[in-house]
Amino acid sequence: MKLKIVTFVWGNLNIKAGKKNKLIHLNRINNEIFSKKIRLIDFYGKLIGIVPLNQGLKQAEGMGFDLVEISPNSTPPVCRIMDYGKFVYEKNKSFKEHKKKQKVIQIKEIKFRPNTDEGDYKIKLRNIIRFLNHGNKVKITLRFRGRETIHHNIARKVLYRIRDDLIDFAIIESISTKVEGRQMNMIIYKR
């Protein structure tokens, strides 16, 4: 397996191998810790206290584990005795779980004009329904050109017609019947 890109950002190492993106969380461990005194937490989560770094390293080595710097910004830094390999594995596992649970909702935009023809109107309506069925939100924009900005009432009728035609498919999140610049907007999502 060839590694294509390796970038280092303090605290995280992103390794991209092919299409997969693995996140390996890096904390300072053992000899990488440079503070003279540390606040030590043992393997079971019990606070031992503020001890010299050498004593913390000896305790971790005696138990067969690593000394991991958990909170480097506190004074003195908080270090814990733990199995670092297991810690990294758990972090990566929870990162992947959170990534799976995230749902990306896109906002698709369909543009109308006050004098959109009937055939074009039906095609755009069909596309709106298709976007809604895919789980996307749809932003309907009514654009004005030139002297069309004078005829707000025609544009409102078009927006209300779209609303009435989609009453079975969508719920209106927001509708602005006031002209913002040269357009009116309506955002809808699936019922």
Coordinates of N, CA and C in Angstrom, one line a residue:
M1 N 0.9 -1.2 0.0 CA 0.0 0.0 0.0 C 0.9 1.2 0.0
K2 N 0.7 2.1 -1.0 CA 1.5 3.3 -1.1 C 0.8 4.5 -0.4
L3 N 1.6 5.2 0.3 CA 1.0 6.4 0.9 C 1.2 7.6 0.0
K4 N 0.1 8.2 -0.3 CA 0.1 9.3 -1.3 C 0.4 10.7 -0.7
I5 N -0.3 11.0 0.4 CA -0.1 12.3 1.0 C 0.1 12.1 2.5
V6 N 1.1 12.8 3.1 CA 1.2 12.8 4.5 C 1.3 14.2 5.0
T7 N 0.4 14.7 5.8 CA 0.4 16.0 6.3 C 0.4 16.0 7.8
F8 N 1.2 16.8 8.4 CA 1.3 16.8 9.9 C 0.7 18.1 10.4
V9 N -0.3 18.0 11.2 CA -0.9 19.1 11.9 C -0.8 18.8 13.4
W10 N -0.3 19.8 14.2 CA 0.0 19.5 15.6 C -1.2 18.8 16.3
G11 N -1.1 17.6 16.7 CA -2.2 16.9 17.4 C -2.8 15.9 16.5
N12 N -2.8 16.0 15.2 CA -3.4 15.0 14.4 C -2.5 14.7 13.2
L13 N -2.5 13.5 12.8 CA -1.8 13.1 11.6 C -2.8 12.5 10.6
N14 N -2.9 13.1 9.5 CA -3.8 12.6 8.4 C -3.0 11.8 7.4
I15 N -3.3 10.5 7.3 CA -2.7 9.7 6.3 C -3.7 9.3 5.3
K16 N -3.5 9.7 4.0 CA -4.4 9.3 3.0 C -3.8 8.2 2.1
A17 N -4.4 7.0 2.2 CA -3.9 5.9 1.4 C -5.1 5.5 0.5
G18 N -4.9 5.8 -0.8 CA -6.0 5.6 -1.7 C -7.1 6.5 -1.4
K19 N -8.3 5.9 -1.3 CA -9.5 6.7 -1.0 C -9.8 6.8 0.5
K20 N -9.2 5.9 1.3 CA -9.5 5.9 2.8 C -8.6 7.0 3.5
N21 N -9.2 7.6 4.4 CA -8.6 8.7 5.2 C -8.5 8.2 6.7
K22 N -7.4 7.9 7.2 CA -7.2 7.4 8.5 C -6.8 8.6 9.4
L23 N -7.4 8.7 10.5 CA -7.0 9.8 11.5 C -6.3 9.1 12.6
I24 N -5.1 9.5 12.8 CA -4.3 8.9 14.0 C -4.1 10.1 14.9
H25 N -4.6 10.0 16.1 CA -4.4 11.1 17.1 C -3.1 11.0 17.8
L26 N -2.3 12.0 17.7 CA -1.0 11.9 18.4 C -0.9 12.8 19.6
N27 N -0.6 12.2 20.7 CA -0.3 12.9 21.9 C 1.2 12.6 22.2
R28 N 1.8 13.5 23.0 CA 3.2 13.2 23.4 C 3.2 12.0 24.4
I29 N 4.1 11.1 24.1 CA 4.2 9.9 25.0 C 5.6 9.8 25.5
N30 N 5.7 9.2 26.6 CA 7.0 8.8 27.3 C 8.1 9.9 27.2
N31 N 9.1 9.7 26.4 CA 10.2 10.7 26.3 C 9.9 11.9 25.5
E32 N 8.8 12.0 24.9 CA 8.4 13.2 24.1 C 7.9 14.3 25.0
I33 N 7.5 13.9 26.2 CA 7.0 14.9 27.2 C 8.2 15.7 27.8
F34 N 8.1 17.0 27.7 CA 9.3 17.8 28.1 C 9.1 18.6 29.4
S35 N 8.0 18.5 30.0 CA 7.8 19.2 31.3 C 8.5 18.5 32.4
K36 N 9.0 19.3 33.4 CA 9.7 18.7 34.5 C 8.8 18.0 35.5
K37 N 7.6 18.7 35.7 CA 6.7 18.1 36.7 C 5.4 17.9 35.9
I38 N 4.6 16.8 36.3 CA 3.4 16.5 35.7 C 2.3 16.2 36.7
R39 N 1.1 16.3 36.3 CA 0.0 15.9 37.2 C -0.4 14.5 36.7
L40 N -0.1 13.5 37.5 CA -0.2 12.1 37.1 C -1.5 11.4 37.5
I41 N -2.1 10.7 36.5 CA -3.3 9.9 36.7 C -2.9 8.5 36.4
D42 N -3.2 7.5 37.3 CA -2.8 6.2 37.1 C -3.7 5.4 36.1
F43 N -3.4 4.2 35.9 CA -4.1 3.3 34.9 C -5.6 3.3 35.2
Y44 N -6.0 3.3 36.4 CA -7.4 3.1 36.8 C -8.1 4.5 36.9
G45 N -7.5 5.6 36.6 CA -8.1 6.9 36.6 C -8.0 7.6 37.9
K46 N -7.2 7.1 38.8 CA -7.1 7.8 40.1 C -6.0 8.8 40.0
L47 N -6.2 10.0 40.6 CA -5.2 11.1 40.6 C -4.2 10.8 41.6
I48 N -2.9 10.7 41.2 CA -1.8 10.4 42.1 C -1.3 11.7 42.6
G49 N -1.2 12.8 41.8 CA -0.8 14.1 42.2 C 0.3 14.6 41.3
I50 N 0.9 15.7 41.8 CA 2.0 16.4 41.0 C 3.3 15.7 41.3
V51 N 3.9 15.1 40.3 CA 5.1 14.3 40.5 C 6.2 14.7 39.5
P52 N 7.5 14.4 39.7 CA 8.5 14.7 38.7 C 8.2 13.7 37.5
L53 N 8.6 14.2 36.3 CA 8.4 13.4 35.1 C 9.1 12.0 35.2
N54 N 10.3 12.0 35.8 CA 11.0 10.7 35.9 C 10.2 9.7 36.7
Q55 N 9.6 10.1 37.7 CA 8.8 9.2 38.6 C 7.6 8.6 37.8
G56 N 7.0 9.5 37.0 CA 5.8 9.1 36.2 C 6.3 8.1 35.1
L57 N 7.4 8.3 34.5 CA 7.9 7.4 33.5 C 8.3 6.1 34.1
K58 N 8.9 6.1 35.3 CA 9.2 4.8 36.0 C 8.0 4.0 36.3
Q59 N 6.9 4.7 36.8 CA 5.7 4.0 37.2 C 5.1 3.4 35.9
A60 N 5.0 4.1 34.8 CA 4.4 3.6 33.6 C 5.2 2.4 33.1
E61 N 6.5 2.5 33.1 CA 7.4 1.5 32.6 C 7.2 0.2 33.5
G62 N 7.1 0.4 34.8 CA 7.0 -0.7 35.7 C 5.7 -1.4 35.5
M63 N 4.6 -0.7 35.1 CA 3.3 -1.4 34.9 C 3.2 -1.9 33.4
G64 N 4.2 -1.6 32.6 CA 4.2 -2.1 31.2 C 3.3 -1.2 30.3
F65 N 3.1 0.0 30.6 CA 2.2 0.9 29.8 C 3.0 2.1 29.4
D66 N 2.3 3.0 28.8 CA 2.9 4.3 28.3 C 2.4 5.5 29.2
L67 N 3.3 6.5 29.3 CA 2.8 7.7 29.9 C 2.4 8.7 28.8
V68 N 1.1 9.1 28.8 CA 0.6 9.8 27.7 C 0.2 11.2 28.2
E69 N 0.6 12.3 27.5 CA 0.2 13.6 27.9 C -1.2 13.9 27.4
I70 N -2.2 14.0 28.3 CA -3.6 14.2 27.9 C -3.9 15.7 27.7
S71 N -3.5 16.5 28.6 CA -3.8 17.9 28.6 C -2.5 18.7 28.7
P72 N -1.9 19.1 27.5 CA -0.6 19.8 27.5 C -0.7 21.2 27.9
N73 N -1.9 21.8 27.8 CA -2.0 23.3 28.1 C -2.2 23.6 29.6
S74 N -2.5 22.6 30.4 CA -2.7 22.9 31.8 C -1.3 23.0 32.5
T75 N -1.3 23.6 33.7 CA 0.0 23.8 34.4 C -0.1 23.0 35.7
P76 N 0.6 22.1 36.0 CA 1.5 21.3 35.1 C 0.6 20.4 34.2
P77 N 1.2 19.9 33.1 CA 0.4 19.1 32.1 C -0.1 17.8 32.7
V78 N -1.3 17.4 32.3 CA -1.9 16.2 32.9 C -1.4 15.0 32.0
C79 N -0.9 14.0 32.7 CA -0.4 12.8 32.0 C -1.1 11.6 32.6
R80 N -1.3 10.6 31.8 CA -2.0 9.4 32.3 C -1.2 8.2 31.9
I81 N -1.3 7.2 32.7 CA -0.6 5.9 32.4 C -1.7 5.0 31.7
M82 N -1.4 4.6 30.5 CA -2.3 3.9 29.7 C -1.7 3.1 28.6
D83 N -2.4 2.2 27.9 CA -1.9 1.5 26.7 C -2.2 2.4 25.6
Y84 N -1.2 3.0 25.0 CA -1.3 4.0 24.0 C -1.9 3.5 22.7
G85 N -1.6 2.2 22.3 CA -2.1 1.6 21.1 C -3.6 1.4 21.2
K86 N -4.1 1.0 22.4 CA -5.5 0.9 22.6 C -6.2 2.2 22.6
F87 N -5.6 3.2 23.1 CA -6.1 4.6 23.2 C -6.3 5.1 21.7
V88 N -5.3 4.9 20.9 CA -5.4 5.4 19.5 C -6.5 4.6 18.8
Y89 N -6.6 3.3 19.0 CA -7.6 2.5 18.3 C -9.0 3.0 18.7
E90 N -9.2 3.2 20.0 CA -10.5 3.7 20.5 C -10.9 5.1 19.9
K91 N -9.9 6.0 19.8 CA -10.1 7.3 19.2 C -10.5 7.2 17.8
N92 N -9.8 6.3 17.0 CA -10.1 6.2 15.6 C -11.5 5.5 15.4
K93 N -11.8 4.6 16.3 CA -13.1 3.9 16.2 C -14.3 4.9 16.5
S94 N -14.1 5.7 17.5 CA -15.2 6.7 17.8 C -15.3 7.8 16.7
F95 N -14.1 8.1 16.1 CA -14.1 9.1 15.0 C -14.9 8.6 13.8
K96 N -14.7 7.3 13.5 CA -15.4 6.7 12.4 C -16.9 6.6 12.7
E97 N -17.3 6.2 13.9 CA -18.7 6.2 14.3 C -19.4 7.5 14.1
H98 N -18.7 8.6 14.6 CA -19.3 9.9 14.5 C -19.4 10.3 13.0
K99 N -18.5 9.9 12.2 CA -18.5 10.2 10.8 C -19.7 9.5 10.1
K100 N -19.9 8.3 10.5 CA -21.1 7.5 9.9 C -22.4 8.1 10.3
K101 N -22.5 8.6 11.5 CA -23.8 9.2 11.9 C -24.1 10.5 11.4
Q102 N -23.1 11.2 10.8 CA -23.4 12.6 10.3 C -24.1 12.4 9.0
K103 N -25.1 13.2 8.8 CA -25.9 13.2 7.6 C -25.7 14.6 6.9
V104 N -25.2 14.6 5.7 CA -25.0 15.8 5.0 C -26.2 16.2 4.2
I105 N -26.8 17.3 4.5 CA -28.0 17.8 3.8 C -27.5 18.9 2.9
Q106 N -27.8 18.7 1.6 CA -27.4 19.8 0.6 C -28.6 20.6 0.3
I107 N -28.4 21.8 0.0 CA -29.4 22.7 -0.4 C -29.3 22.9 -1.9
K108 N -30.3 22.4 -2.7 CA -30.3 22.5 -4.1 C -31.1 23.8 -4.5
E109 N -30.7 24.5 -5.5 CA -31.4 25.7 -5.9 C -32.0 25.5 -7.3
I110 N -33.3 25.9 -7.4 CA -34.0 26.0 -8.6 C -34.4 27.4 -8.9
K111 N -34.1 27.9 -10.0 CA -34.4 29.3 -10.3 C -35.6 29.5 -11.3
F112 N -36.5 30.3 -10.9 CA -37.6 30.7 -11.7 C -37.6 32.1 -12.1
R113 N -38.3 32.5 -13.1 CA -38.6 33.9 -13.5 C -40.1 34.1 -13.4
P114 N -40.5 35.4 -13.2 CA -41.9 35.6 -13.1 C -42.7 35.2 -14.3
N115 N -42.1 35.1 -15.5 CA -42.8 34.7 -16.7 C -42.3 33.3 -17.2
T116 N -42.0 32.4 -16.3 CA -41.6 31.1 -16.7 C -42.7 30.4 -17.4
D117 N -42.4 29.7 -18.5 CA -43.3 29.1 -19.4 C -43.9 27.8 -18.6
E118 N -45.1 27.4 -19.0 CA -45.7 26.2 -18.4 C -44.9 24.9 -18.4
G119 N -44.3 24.7 -19.6 CA -43.5 23.4 -19.8 C -42.3 23.5 -18.9
D120 N -41.6 24.6 -18.9 CA -40.4 24.8 -18.0 C -40.8 24.7 -16.5
Y121 N -42.0 25.2 -16.2 CA -42.5 25.2 -14.8 C -42.6 23.8 -14.4
K122 N -43.3 22.9 -15.2 CA -43.5 21.5 -14.8 C -42.2 20.7 -14.7
I123 N -41.2 21.0 -15.6 CA -39.9 20.3 -15.5 C -39.2 20.7 -14.2
K124 N -39.2 22.0 -13.8 CA -38.6 22.5 -12.6 C -39.3 21.9 -11.4
L125 N -40.6 21.8 -11.5 CA -41.4 21.2 -10.3 C -41.0 19.7 -10.1
R126 N -40.8 19.0 -11.3 CA -40.4 17.6 -11.2 C -39.0 17.5 -10.6
N127 N -38.1 18.4 -10.9 CA -36.8 18.4 -10.4 C -36.8 18.7 -8.9
I128 N -37.7 19.6 -8.5 CA -37.8 19.9 -7.0 C -38.3 18.7 -6.3
I129 N -39.2 18.0 -6.8 CA -39.8 16.7 -6.2 C -38.6 15.7 -6.1
R130 N -37.9 15.6 -7.2 CA -36.8 14.6 -7.2 C -35.7 14.9 -6.1
F131 N -35.4 16.2 -6.0 CA -34.4 16.6 -5.0 C -34.9 16.4 -3.6
L132 N -36.2 16.6 -3.4 CA -36.8 16.4 -2.0 C -36.8 14.9 -1.7
N133 N -37.1 14.0 -2.7 CA -37.1 12.6 -2.5 C -35.7 12.1 -2.1
H134 N -34.6 12.8 -2.6 CA -33.3 12.4 -2.2 C -32.9 12.9 -0.9
G135 N -33.7 13.6 -0.2 CA -33.5 14.1 1.1 C -32.8 15.5 1.2
N136 N -32.8 16.2 0.1 CA -32.1 17.5 0.1 C -33.2 18.6 0.3
K137 N -32.7 19.7 0.9 CA -33.5 20.9 0.9 C -33.5 21.6 -0.4
V138 N -34.5 22.4 -0.8 CA -34.5 23.1 -2.0 C -34.8 24.5 -1.8
K139 N -33.9 25.3 -2.4 CA -34.1 26.8 -2.4 C -34.7 27.2 -3.7
I140 N -35.8 27.8 -3.7 CA -36.5 28.3 -4.9 C -36.3 29.8 -5.0
T141 N -35.6 30.2 -6.0 CA -35.3 31.6 -6.2 C -36.1 32.1 -7.4
L142 N -36.7 33.2 -7.2 CA -37.5 33.9 -8.3 C -36.6 35.1 -8.6
R143 N -36.1 35.1 -9.8 CA -35.2 36.2 -10.2 C -35.9 37.2 -11.1
F144 N -35.6 38.5 -11.0 CA -36.1 39.6 -11.8 C -35.0 40.1 -12.7
R145 N -35.4 40.5 -13.9 CA -34.5 41.2 -14.8 C -35.2 42.5 -15.3
G146 N -34.4 43.5 -15.3 CA -34.9 44.7 -15.9 C -36.1 45.3 -15.2
R147 N -37.2 45.5 -16.0 CA -38.4 46.1 -15.5 C -39.3 45.1 -14.8
E148 N -38.9 43.8 -14.7 CA -39.7 42.8 -14.0 C -39.8 43.1 -12.5
T149 N -38.9 43.9 -12.0 CA -38.9 44.2 -10.5 C -40.1 45.0 -10.1
I150 N -40.7 45.6 -11.1 CA -41.9 46.4 -10.8 C -43.1 45.5 -10.4
H151 N -43.2 44.3 -11.0 CA -44.3 43.4 -10.9 C -44.1 42.4 -9.8
H152 N -44.1 42.8 -8.5 CA -43.9 41.9 -7.4 C -45.1 41.0 -7.3
N153 N -46.3 41.5 -7.6 CA -47.5 40.7 -7.4 C -47.5 39.4 -8.3
I154 N -47.0 39.5 -9.5 CA -46.9 38.4 -10.4 C -45.9 37.3 -9.8
A155 N -44.8 37.8 -9.2 CA -43.8 36.9 -8.6 C -44.4 36.2 -7.4
R156 N -45.1 37.0 -6.6 CA -45.8 36.4 -5.4 C -46.7 35.3 -5.8
K157 N -47.5 35.5 -6.9 CA -48.4 34.5 -7.4 C -47.6 33.2 -7.8
V158 N -46.5 33.4 -8.5 CA -45.7 32.2 -8.9 C -45.2 31.5 -7.6
L159 N -44.7 32.2 -6.6 CA -44.3 31.5 -5.4 C -45.4 30.8 -4.7
Y160 N -46.6 31.4 -4.6 CA -47.7 30.8 -4.0 C -48.2 29.6 -4.8
R161 N -48.1 29.7 -6.1 CA -48.4 28.5 -7.0 C -47.5 27.3 -6.7
I162 N -46.2 27.6 -6.6 CA -45.3 26.5 -6.3 C -45.6 25.9 -5.0
R163 N -45.9 26.8 -4.0 CA -46.2 26.3 -2.6 C -47.5 25.4 -2.7
D164 N -48.5 25.8 -3.4 CA -49.7 25.0 -3.5 C -49.5 23.7 -4.3
D165 N -48.6 23.7 -5.3 CA -48.4 22.5 -6.1 C -47.6 21.5 -5.3
L166 N -46.8 22.0 -4.3 CA -45.9 21.1 -3.5 C -46.4 20.8 -2.1
I167 N -47.7 21.2 -1.9 CA -48.2 21.0 -0.5 C -48.2 19.6 0.0
D168 N -48.3 18.6 -0.9 CA -48.3 17.2 -0.5 C -46.9 16.7 -0.3
F169 N -45.9 17.3 -0.9 CA -44.5 16.8 -0.8 C -43.6 17.6 0.1
A170 N -43.8 18.8 0.4 CA -42.9 19.6 1.1 C -43.5 20.5 2.2
I171 N -42.6 20.9 3.1 CA -42.9 21.9 4.2 C -42.0 23.1 3.9
I172 N -42.6 24.2 4.1 CA -41.9 25.5 3.8 C -41.1 25.8 5.1
E173 N -39.8 26.0 4.9 CA -38.9 26.4 6.0 C -38.9 27.9 6.2
S174 N -38.7 28.5 5.0 CA -38.8 30.0 5.1 C -39.2 30.5 3.7
I175 N -40.0 31.6 3.7 CA -40.4 32.2 2.5 C -40.3 33.7 2.7
S176 N -39.7 34.4 1.7 CA -39.6 35.8 1.7 C -40.3 36.4 0.5
T177 N -41.5 37.0 0.8 CA -42.2 37.6 -0.3 C -41.8 39.0 -0.5
K178 N -40.8 39.5 0.2 CA -40.2 40.8 -0.1 C -39.1 40.6 -1.0
V179 N -38.8 41.6 -1.9 CA -37.8 41.5 -2.8 C -36.4 41.8 -2.1
E180 N -35.5 40.9 -2.2 CA -34.2 41.1 -1.7 C -33.2 41.3 -2.9
G181 N -32.8 42.5 -3.1 CA -32.0 42.7 -4.3 C -32.9 42.6 -5.6
R182 N -32.7 41.6 -6.4 CA -33.5 41.4 -7.6 C -34.1 40.0 -7.5
Q183 N -34.4 39.5 -6.3 CA -34.9 38.1 -6.2 C -35.8 37.9 -4.9
M184 N -36.6 36.9 -5.0 CA -37.4 36.4 -3.9 C -37.1 34.9 -3.6
N185 N -37.1 34.5 -2.4 CA -36.6 33.1 -2.1 C -37.7 32.4 -1.2
M186 N -37.6 31.0 -1.4 CA -38.4 30.2 -0.5 C -37.5 28.9 -0.3
I187 N -37.4 28.4 0.9 CA -36.7 27.2 1.2 C -37.6 26.2 1.7
I188 N -37.6 25.0 1.1 CA -38.5 23.9 1.5 C -37.7 22.6 1.8
Y189 N -38.3 21.7 2.5 CA -37.8 20.4 2.8 C -38.9 19.4 2.8
K190 N -38.5 18.1 2.7 CA -39.4 17.0 2.5 C -40.4 16.8 3.7
R191 N -41.6 16.6 3.4 CA -42.7 16.4 4.4 C -42.5 15.0 5.1

